Short mmCIF file of C-alpha atoms in Angstrom, two decimals:
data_model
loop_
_atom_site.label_atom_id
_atom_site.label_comp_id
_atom_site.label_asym_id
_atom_site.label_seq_id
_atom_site.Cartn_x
_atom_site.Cartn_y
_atom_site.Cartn_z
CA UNK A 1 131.93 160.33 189.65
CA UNK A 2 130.78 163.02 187.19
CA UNK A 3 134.69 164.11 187.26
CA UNK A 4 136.09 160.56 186.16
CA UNK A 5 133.50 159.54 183.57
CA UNK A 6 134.52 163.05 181.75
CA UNK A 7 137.86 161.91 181.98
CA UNK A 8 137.56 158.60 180.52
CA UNK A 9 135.67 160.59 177.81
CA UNK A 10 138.40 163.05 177.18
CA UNK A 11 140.99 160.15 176.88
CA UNK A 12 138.76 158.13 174.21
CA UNK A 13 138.14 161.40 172.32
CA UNK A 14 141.66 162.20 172.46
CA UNK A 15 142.87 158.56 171.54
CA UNK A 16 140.32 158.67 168.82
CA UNK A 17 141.61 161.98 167.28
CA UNK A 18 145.48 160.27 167.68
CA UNK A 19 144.20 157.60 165.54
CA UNK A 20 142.66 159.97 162.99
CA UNK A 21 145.86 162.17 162.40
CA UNK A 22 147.86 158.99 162.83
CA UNK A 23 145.87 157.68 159.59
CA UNK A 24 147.72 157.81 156.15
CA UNK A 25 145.09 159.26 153.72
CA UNK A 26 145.45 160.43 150.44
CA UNK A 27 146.36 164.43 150.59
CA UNK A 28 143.54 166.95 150.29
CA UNK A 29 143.42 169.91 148.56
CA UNK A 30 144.82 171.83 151.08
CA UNK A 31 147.70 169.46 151.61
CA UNK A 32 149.01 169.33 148.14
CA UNK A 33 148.94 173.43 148.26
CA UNK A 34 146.58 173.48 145.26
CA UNK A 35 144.99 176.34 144.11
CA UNK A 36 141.46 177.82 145.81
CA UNK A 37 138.92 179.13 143.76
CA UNK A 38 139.25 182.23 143.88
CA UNK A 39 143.37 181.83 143.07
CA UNK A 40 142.29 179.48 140.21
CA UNK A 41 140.03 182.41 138.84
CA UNK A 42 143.62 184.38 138.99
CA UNK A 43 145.41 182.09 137.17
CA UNK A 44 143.02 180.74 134.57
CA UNK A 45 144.39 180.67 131.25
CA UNK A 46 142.53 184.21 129.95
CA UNK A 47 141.42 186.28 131.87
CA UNK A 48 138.56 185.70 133.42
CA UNK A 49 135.78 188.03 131.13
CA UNK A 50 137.43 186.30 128.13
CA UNK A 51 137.28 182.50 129.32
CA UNK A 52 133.68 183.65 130.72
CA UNK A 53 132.40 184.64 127.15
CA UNK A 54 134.61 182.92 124.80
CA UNK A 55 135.63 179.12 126.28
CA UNK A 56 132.92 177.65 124.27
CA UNK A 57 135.23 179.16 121.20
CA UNK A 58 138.23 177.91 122.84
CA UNK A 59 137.08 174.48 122.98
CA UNK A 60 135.68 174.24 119.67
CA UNK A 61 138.76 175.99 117.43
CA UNK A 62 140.77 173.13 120.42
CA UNK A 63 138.23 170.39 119.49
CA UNK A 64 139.11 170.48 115.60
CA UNK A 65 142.97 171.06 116.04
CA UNK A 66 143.44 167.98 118.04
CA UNK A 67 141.25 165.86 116.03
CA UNK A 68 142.41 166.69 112.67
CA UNK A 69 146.11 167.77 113.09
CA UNK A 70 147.13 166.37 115.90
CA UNK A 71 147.64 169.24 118.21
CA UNK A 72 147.69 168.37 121.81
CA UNK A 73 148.38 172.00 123.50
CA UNK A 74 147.55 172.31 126.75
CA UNK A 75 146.25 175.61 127.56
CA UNK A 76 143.06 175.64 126.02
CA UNK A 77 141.75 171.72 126.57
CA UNK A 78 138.99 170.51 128.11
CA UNK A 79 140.61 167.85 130.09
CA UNK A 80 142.87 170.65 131.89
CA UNK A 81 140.28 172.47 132.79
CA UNK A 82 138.15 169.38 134.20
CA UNK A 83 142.07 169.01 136.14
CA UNK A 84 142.00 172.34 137.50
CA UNK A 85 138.57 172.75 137.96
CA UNK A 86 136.53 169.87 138.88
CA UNK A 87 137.17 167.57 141.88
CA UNK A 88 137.48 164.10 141.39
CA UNK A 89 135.10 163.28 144.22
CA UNK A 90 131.85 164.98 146.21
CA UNK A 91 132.32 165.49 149.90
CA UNK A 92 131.10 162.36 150.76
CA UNK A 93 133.96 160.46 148.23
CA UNK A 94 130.88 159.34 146.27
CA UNK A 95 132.26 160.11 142.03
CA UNK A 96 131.31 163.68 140.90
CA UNK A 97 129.07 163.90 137.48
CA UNK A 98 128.26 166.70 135.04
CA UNK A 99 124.82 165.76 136.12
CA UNK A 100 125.63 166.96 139.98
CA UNK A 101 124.94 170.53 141.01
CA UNK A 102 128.51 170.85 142.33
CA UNK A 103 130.02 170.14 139.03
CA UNK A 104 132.18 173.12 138.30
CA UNK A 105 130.87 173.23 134.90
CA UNK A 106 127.16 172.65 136.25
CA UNK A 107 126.95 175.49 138.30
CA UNK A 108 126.46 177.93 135.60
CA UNK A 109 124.94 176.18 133.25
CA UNK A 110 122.25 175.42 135.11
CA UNK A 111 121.79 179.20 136.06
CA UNK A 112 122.12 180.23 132.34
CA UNK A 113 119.92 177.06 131.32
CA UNK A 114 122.55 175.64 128.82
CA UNK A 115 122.62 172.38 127.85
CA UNK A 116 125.90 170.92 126.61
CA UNK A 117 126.83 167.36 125.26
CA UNK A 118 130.50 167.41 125.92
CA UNK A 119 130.40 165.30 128.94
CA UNK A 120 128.20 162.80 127.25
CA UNK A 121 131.33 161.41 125.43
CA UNK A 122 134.22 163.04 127.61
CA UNK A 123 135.31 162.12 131.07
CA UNK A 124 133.76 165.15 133.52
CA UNK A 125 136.26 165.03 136.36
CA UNK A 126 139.91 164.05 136.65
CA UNK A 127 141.07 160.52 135.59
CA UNK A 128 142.83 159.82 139.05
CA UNK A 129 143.55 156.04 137.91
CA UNK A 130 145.46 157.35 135.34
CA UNK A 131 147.48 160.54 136.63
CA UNK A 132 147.28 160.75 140.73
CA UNK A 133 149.20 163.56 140.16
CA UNK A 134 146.75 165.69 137.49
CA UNK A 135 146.53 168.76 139.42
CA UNK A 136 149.63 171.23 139.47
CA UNK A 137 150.28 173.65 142.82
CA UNK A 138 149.38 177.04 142.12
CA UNK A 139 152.24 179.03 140.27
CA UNK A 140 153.96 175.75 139.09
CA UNK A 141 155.10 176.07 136.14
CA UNK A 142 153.13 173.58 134.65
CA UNK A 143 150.67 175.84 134.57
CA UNK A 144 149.09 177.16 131.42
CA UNK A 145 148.33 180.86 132.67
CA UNK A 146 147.91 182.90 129.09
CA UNK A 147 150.95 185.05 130.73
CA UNK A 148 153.32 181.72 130.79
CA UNK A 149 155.61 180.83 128.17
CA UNK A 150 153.68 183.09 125.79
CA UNK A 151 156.39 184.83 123.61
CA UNK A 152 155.52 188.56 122.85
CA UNK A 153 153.28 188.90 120.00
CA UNK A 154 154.99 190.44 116.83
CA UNK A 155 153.76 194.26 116.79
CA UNK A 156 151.34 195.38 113.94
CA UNK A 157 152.80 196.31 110.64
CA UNK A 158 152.08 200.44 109.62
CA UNK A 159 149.83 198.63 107.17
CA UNK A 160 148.08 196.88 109.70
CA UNK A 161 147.81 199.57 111.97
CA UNK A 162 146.55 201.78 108.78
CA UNK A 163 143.46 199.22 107.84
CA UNK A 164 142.45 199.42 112.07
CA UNK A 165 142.77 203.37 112.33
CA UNK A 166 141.53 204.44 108.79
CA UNK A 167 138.77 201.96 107.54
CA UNK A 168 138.64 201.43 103.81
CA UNK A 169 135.70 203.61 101.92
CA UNK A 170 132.75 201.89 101.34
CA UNK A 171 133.76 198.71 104.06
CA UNK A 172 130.27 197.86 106.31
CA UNK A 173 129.85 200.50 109.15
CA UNK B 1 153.70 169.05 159.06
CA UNK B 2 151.57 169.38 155.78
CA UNK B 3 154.47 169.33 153.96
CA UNK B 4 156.02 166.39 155.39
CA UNK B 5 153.10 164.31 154.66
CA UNK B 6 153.35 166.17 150.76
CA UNK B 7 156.51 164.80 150.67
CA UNK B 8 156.28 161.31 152.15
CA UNK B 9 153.01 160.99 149.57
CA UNK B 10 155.53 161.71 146.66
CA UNK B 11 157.43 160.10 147.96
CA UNK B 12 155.23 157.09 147.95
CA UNK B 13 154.17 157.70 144.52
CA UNK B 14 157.62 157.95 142.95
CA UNK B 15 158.56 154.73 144.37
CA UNK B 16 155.47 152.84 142.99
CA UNK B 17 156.07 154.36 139.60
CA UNK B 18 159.81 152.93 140.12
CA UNK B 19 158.60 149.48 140.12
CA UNK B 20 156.42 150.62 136.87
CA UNK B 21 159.97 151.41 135.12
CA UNK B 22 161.76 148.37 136.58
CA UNK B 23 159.17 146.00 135.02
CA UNK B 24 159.06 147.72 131.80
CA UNK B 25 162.83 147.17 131.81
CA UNK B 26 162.48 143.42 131.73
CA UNK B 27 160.78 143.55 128.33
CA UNK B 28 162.80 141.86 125.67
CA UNK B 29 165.50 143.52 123.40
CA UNK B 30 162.82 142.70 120.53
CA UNK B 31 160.14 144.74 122.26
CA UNK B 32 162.84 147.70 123.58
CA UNK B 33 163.96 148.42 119.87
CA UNK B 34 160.54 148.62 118.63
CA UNK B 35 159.91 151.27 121.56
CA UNK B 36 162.51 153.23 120.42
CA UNK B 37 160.94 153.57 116.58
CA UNK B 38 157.85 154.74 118.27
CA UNK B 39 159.69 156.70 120.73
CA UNK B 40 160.43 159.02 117.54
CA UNK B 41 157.34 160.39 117.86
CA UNK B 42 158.02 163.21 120.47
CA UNK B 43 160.72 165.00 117.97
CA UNK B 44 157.12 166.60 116.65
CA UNK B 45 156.20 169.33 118.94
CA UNK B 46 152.81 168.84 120.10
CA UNK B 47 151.95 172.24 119.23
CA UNK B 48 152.85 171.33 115.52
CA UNK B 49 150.10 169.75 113.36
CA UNK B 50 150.77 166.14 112.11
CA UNK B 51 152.65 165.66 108.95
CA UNK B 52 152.09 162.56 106.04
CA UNK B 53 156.02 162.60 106.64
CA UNK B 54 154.98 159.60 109.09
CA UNK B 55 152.38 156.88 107.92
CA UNK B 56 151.95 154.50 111.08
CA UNK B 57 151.46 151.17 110.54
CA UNK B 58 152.24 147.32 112.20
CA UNK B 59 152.99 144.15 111.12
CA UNK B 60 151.34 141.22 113.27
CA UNK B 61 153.11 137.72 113.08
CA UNK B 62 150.48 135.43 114.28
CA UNK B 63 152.97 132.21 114.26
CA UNK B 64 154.45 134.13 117.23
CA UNK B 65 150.34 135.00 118.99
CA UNK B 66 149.62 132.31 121.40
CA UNK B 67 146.55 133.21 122.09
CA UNK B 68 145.17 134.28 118.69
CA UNK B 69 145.54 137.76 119.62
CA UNK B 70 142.41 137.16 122.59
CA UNK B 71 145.56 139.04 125.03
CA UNK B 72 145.97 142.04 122.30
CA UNK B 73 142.14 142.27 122.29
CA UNK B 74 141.88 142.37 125.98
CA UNK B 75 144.53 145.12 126.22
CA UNK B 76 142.69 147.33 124.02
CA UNK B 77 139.24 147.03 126.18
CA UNK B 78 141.27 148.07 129.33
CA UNK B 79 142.86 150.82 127.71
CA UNK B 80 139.38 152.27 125.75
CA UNK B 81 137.07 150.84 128.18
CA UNK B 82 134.65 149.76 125.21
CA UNK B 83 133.64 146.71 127.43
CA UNK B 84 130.84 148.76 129.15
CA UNK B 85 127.09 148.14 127.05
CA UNK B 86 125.83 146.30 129.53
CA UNK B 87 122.37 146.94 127.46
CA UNK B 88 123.12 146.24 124.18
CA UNK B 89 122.83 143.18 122.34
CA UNK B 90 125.61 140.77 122.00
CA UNK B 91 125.76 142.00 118.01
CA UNK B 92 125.37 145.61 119.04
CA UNK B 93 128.13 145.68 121.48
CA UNK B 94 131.26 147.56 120.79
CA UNK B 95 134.28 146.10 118.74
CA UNK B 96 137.11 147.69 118.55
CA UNK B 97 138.93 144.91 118.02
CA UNK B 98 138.21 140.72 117.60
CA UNK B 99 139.61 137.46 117.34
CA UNK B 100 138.55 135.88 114.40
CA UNK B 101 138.93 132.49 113.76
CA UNK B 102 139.55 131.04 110.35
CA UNK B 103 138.83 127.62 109.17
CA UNK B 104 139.52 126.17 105.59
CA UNK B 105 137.20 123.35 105.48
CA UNK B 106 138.78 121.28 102.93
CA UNK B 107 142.51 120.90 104.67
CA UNK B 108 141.23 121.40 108.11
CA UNK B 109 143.68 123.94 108.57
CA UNK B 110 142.75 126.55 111.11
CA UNK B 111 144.70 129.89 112.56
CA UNK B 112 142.97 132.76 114.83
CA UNK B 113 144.06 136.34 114.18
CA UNK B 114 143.16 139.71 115.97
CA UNK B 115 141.22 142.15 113.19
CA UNK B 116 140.47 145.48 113.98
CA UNK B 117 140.46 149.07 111.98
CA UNK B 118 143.40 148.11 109.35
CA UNK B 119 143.90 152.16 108.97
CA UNK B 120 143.78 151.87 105.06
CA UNK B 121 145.75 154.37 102.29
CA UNK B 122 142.28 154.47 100.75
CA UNK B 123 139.63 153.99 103.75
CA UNK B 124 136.31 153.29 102.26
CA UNK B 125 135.02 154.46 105.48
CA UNK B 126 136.26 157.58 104.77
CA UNK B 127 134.73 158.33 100.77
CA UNK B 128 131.26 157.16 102.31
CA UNK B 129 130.99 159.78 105.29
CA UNK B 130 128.28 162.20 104.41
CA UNK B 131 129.51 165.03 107.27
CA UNK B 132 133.11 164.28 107.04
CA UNK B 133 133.47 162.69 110.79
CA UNK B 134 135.16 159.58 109.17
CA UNK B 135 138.48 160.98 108.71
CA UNK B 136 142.38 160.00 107.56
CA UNK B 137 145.07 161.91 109.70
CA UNK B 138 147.78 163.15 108.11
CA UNK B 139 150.03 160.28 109.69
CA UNK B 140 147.57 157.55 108.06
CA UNK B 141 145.48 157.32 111.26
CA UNK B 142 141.99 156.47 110.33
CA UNK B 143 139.96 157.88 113.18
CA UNK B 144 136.24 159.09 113.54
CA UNK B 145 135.62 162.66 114.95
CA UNK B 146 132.35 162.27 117.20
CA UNK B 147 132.45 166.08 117.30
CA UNK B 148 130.66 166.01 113.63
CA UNK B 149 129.52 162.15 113.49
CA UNK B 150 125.69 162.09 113.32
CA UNK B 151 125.89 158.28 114.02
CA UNK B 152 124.65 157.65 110.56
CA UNK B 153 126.51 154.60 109.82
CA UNK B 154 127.22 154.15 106.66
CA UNK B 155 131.10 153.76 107.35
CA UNK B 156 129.90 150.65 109.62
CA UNK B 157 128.40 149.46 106.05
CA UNK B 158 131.42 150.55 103.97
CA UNK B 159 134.00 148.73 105.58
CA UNK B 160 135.07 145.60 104.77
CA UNK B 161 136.52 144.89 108.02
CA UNK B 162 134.07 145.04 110.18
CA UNK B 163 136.29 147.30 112.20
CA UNK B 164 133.63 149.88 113.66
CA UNK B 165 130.98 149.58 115.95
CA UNK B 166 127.99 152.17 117.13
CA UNK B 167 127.53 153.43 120.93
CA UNK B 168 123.74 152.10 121.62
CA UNK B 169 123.73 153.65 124.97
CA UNK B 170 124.52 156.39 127.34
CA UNK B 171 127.83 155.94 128.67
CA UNK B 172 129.61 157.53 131.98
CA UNK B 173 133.02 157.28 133.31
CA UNK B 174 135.06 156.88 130.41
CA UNK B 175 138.73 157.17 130.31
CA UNK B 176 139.93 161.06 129.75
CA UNK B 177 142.18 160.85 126.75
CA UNK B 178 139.53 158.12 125.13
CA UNK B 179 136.11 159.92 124.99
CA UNK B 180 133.05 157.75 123.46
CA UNK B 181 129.26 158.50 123.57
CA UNK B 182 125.77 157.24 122.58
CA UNK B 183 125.08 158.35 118.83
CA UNK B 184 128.08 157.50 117.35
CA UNK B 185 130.91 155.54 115.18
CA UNK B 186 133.71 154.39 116.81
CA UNK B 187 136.64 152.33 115.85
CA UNK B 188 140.18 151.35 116.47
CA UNK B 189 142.27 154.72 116.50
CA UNK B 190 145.72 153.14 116.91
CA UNK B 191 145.52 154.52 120.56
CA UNK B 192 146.18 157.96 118.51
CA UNK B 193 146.45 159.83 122.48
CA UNK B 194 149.74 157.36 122.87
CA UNK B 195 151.24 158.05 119.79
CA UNK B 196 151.42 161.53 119.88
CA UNK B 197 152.54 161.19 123.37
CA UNK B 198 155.42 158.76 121.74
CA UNK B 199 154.17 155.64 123.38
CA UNK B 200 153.14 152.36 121.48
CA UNK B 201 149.76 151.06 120.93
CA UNK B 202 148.12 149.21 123.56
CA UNK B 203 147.71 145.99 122.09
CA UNK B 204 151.43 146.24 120.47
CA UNK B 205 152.59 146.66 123.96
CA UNK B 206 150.47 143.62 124.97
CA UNK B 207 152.06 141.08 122.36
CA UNK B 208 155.62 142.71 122.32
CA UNK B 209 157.09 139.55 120.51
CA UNK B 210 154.66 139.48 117.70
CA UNK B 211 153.95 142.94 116.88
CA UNK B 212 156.30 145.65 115.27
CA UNK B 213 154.61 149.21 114.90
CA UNK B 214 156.61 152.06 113.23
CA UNK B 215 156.79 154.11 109.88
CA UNK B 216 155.74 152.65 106.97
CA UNK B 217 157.47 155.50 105.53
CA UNK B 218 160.84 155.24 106.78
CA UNK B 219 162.82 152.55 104.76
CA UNK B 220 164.95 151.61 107.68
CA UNK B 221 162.08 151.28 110.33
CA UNK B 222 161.94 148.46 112.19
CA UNK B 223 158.27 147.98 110.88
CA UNK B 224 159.82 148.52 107.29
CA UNK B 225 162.59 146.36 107.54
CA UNK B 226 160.35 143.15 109.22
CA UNK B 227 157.71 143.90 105.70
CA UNK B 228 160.90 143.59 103.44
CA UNK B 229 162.11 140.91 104.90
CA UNK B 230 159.35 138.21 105.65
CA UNK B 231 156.58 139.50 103.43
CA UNK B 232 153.17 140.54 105.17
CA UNK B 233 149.81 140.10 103.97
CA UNK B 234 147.06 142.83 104.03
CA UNK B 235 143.37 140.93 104.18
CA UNK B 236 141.25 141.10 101.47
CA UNK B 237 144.30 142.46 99.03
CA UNK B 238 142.44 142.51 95.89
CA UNK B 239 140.19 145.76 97.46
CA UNK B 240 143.64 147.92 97.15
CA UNK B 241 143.49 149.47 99.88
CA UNK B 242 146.80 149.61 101.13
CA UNK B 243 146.10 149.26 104.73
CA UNK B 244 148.58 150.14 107.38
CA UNK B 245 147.84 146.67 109.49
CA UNK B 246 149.77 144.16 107.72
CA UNK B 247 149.36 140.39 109.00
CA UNK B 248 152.55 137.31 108.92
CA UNK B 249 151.48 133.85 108.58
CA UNK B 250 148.14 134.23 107.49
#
């Protein structure tokens, strides 16, 4: 008795999982072999002390060149890091906000009590609508890691190299 | 297994955007040539700062605007999203861009035609800005920068358009390359994010037989060529303000 009930149980739960992998949903994460973490922390595009104490710079020197002159570069914008960074959705597919302790951005602001306004004018997680595709895989080469397509800088002149190594008389201490 | 359902997603995806390119194939010759003046655009490097080399502008033959221009107007909502104050009064809500309806009361005659910012050589906007925020891109682009706007609104007063509006409330969910926000100015920006990226303007897209956008600058632009040919009115002329937004049939 015991026996045959268990089996029509087994058979539902097994029809039922069928149906669930059988179901065409839209890729995860894990399906589109996007970055975790952890490998996004790797292939940020500074390393990570620098984008921990100097992304606020980043974003405003980034603010003012795409405003005024036009400059759209990619590796230091605040929509591509909301792209990398932020999931479009919370676990239970209910919209992520700034405002939500998940937020990417959230989570250490609120430890360092900073309050920002970007996100009160600027979209705070990935425009899926617009670009279903907005995240790239990890090592793509759409990335913006500082190491890609960054052509070696031009070494110091002797007389740059002079002002670092032997500081003028009388400049501040 | 993963991968397989990787690849029939993209697989998906690059089909739908198929149909995308298949309907924007359909669009008249008219329309294709003018996307090819805009389509200039990408020969700047976006990691290049604008130039005046450019000065955008469009020429709007309303003989040809069934509507009035009610179908531009509703293109540029979708595309900013400035439809969404559902607290504000009806004269506080946003405007980038309206029908307005003329009337001369004498003949009778009457004619509809879409106004919006008219991105002027000399923006008034622009002299009256105490911080600055109310700016002219290189490429003629009259824009605000919300980064340094204190919402003051004296450019709202200034212009003799009545091109800009003011963001009464807190906003969410706008679109990524169009950010707006409680506090401050806001105004037609030519859909500046689809220029640089080479594209046309929403609205031009959205009345493709009545609008030409391109460089004022360039003598043999499309946009050029239409001025020299049938004329084009700026509104309110005797300001000299050589705007960029140049109107047929008014």
């Amino acid at each position: 008795m015991t026996s045959k009930f268990s089996q029509v149980f087994l058979a539902s739960v097994l029809a039922l999982a069928a149906l669930l992998a059988g179901c065409s949903k839209a890729p995860t994460e894990a399906d589109l072999n996007l970055a975790t973490a952890k490998q996004k922390a790797e292939e940020c595009v500074e390393p990570e002390n620098v984008i921990r104490t100097k992304h606020m710079d980043m974003l405003m020197h980034q603010r003012d060149a795409t405003m005024i002159e036009g400059i759209r570069t990619k590796q230091h914008s605040l929509k591509e890091c909301i792209n990398c960074h932020v999931s479009a959705t919370k676990q239970d597919g209910s919209p992520l906000h700034y405002g939500d302790k998940e937020h990417f951005c959230t989570t250490c602001h609120a430890a360092v009590g900073q309050k920002i306004d970007c996100f009160q004018c600027h979209a705070d997680r990935p425009d899926v609508a617009q670009n279903q595709n907005y995240q790239h895989a990890v090592g793509s080469t759409e990335g913006h890691h500082f190491t890609q397509g960054v052509t070696e800088a031009a070494a110091p002149t002797t007389a740059e190299v002079q002002m670092v190594t032997q500081p003028q008389q009388g400049a501040a201490q | 297994m993963s991968q397989n359902r990787v690849d029939e997603y993209r697989r998906k995806f690059v089909t739908a955007l198929g149909g995308v390119a298949a309907a924007a194939t359909v669009a008249p010759g008219f329309f294709l040539r003018e996307a090819q003046a805009a389509g200039e655009v990408p020969t700047r490097s976006l990691d290049q700062a604008v130039t005046s080399e450019k000065r955008w502008g469009m020429l709007i033959d309303i003989t040809k605007l069934t509507d009035g221009g009610a179908g531009m107007v509703e293109a540029c909502k979708k595309e900013h999203g400035w439809d969404n104050n559902p607290l504000s009064r009806d004269d506080q809500k946003a405007h980038w861009a309206r029908v307005v309806n003329v009337k001369d009361k004498l003949t009778g005659h009457s004619f509809s035609l879409p106004v919006m910012c008219q991105h002027c050589e000399n923006p008034p906007c622009v002299d009256v800005c105490p911080t600055g925020a109310s700016m002219k891109r290189a490429d003629g682009i009259v824009q605000v920068n919300k980064h340094i706007c204190i919402g003051c609104r004296y450019c709202m007063m200034a212009c003799p358009y009545k091109a800009r509006s003011f963001v009464h409330e807190p906003l969410t969910d706008q679109r990524s390359y169009s950010p707006r926000g409680m506090g401050t100015v806001e105004s037609c920006n030519m859909c500046i994010h689809r220029i640089d990226e080479g594209r046309l303007p929403a609205c031009v897209e959205a009345a493709p037989d009545a609008v030409i956008f391109g460089d004022l600058n360039d003598p043999n632009s499309a946009v050029s060529q239409a001025l020299k040919a049938m004329g084009g009115k700026q509104i309110r002329a005797d300001l000299n303000l050589n705007t960029g937004v140049r109107y047929h049939g008014i």
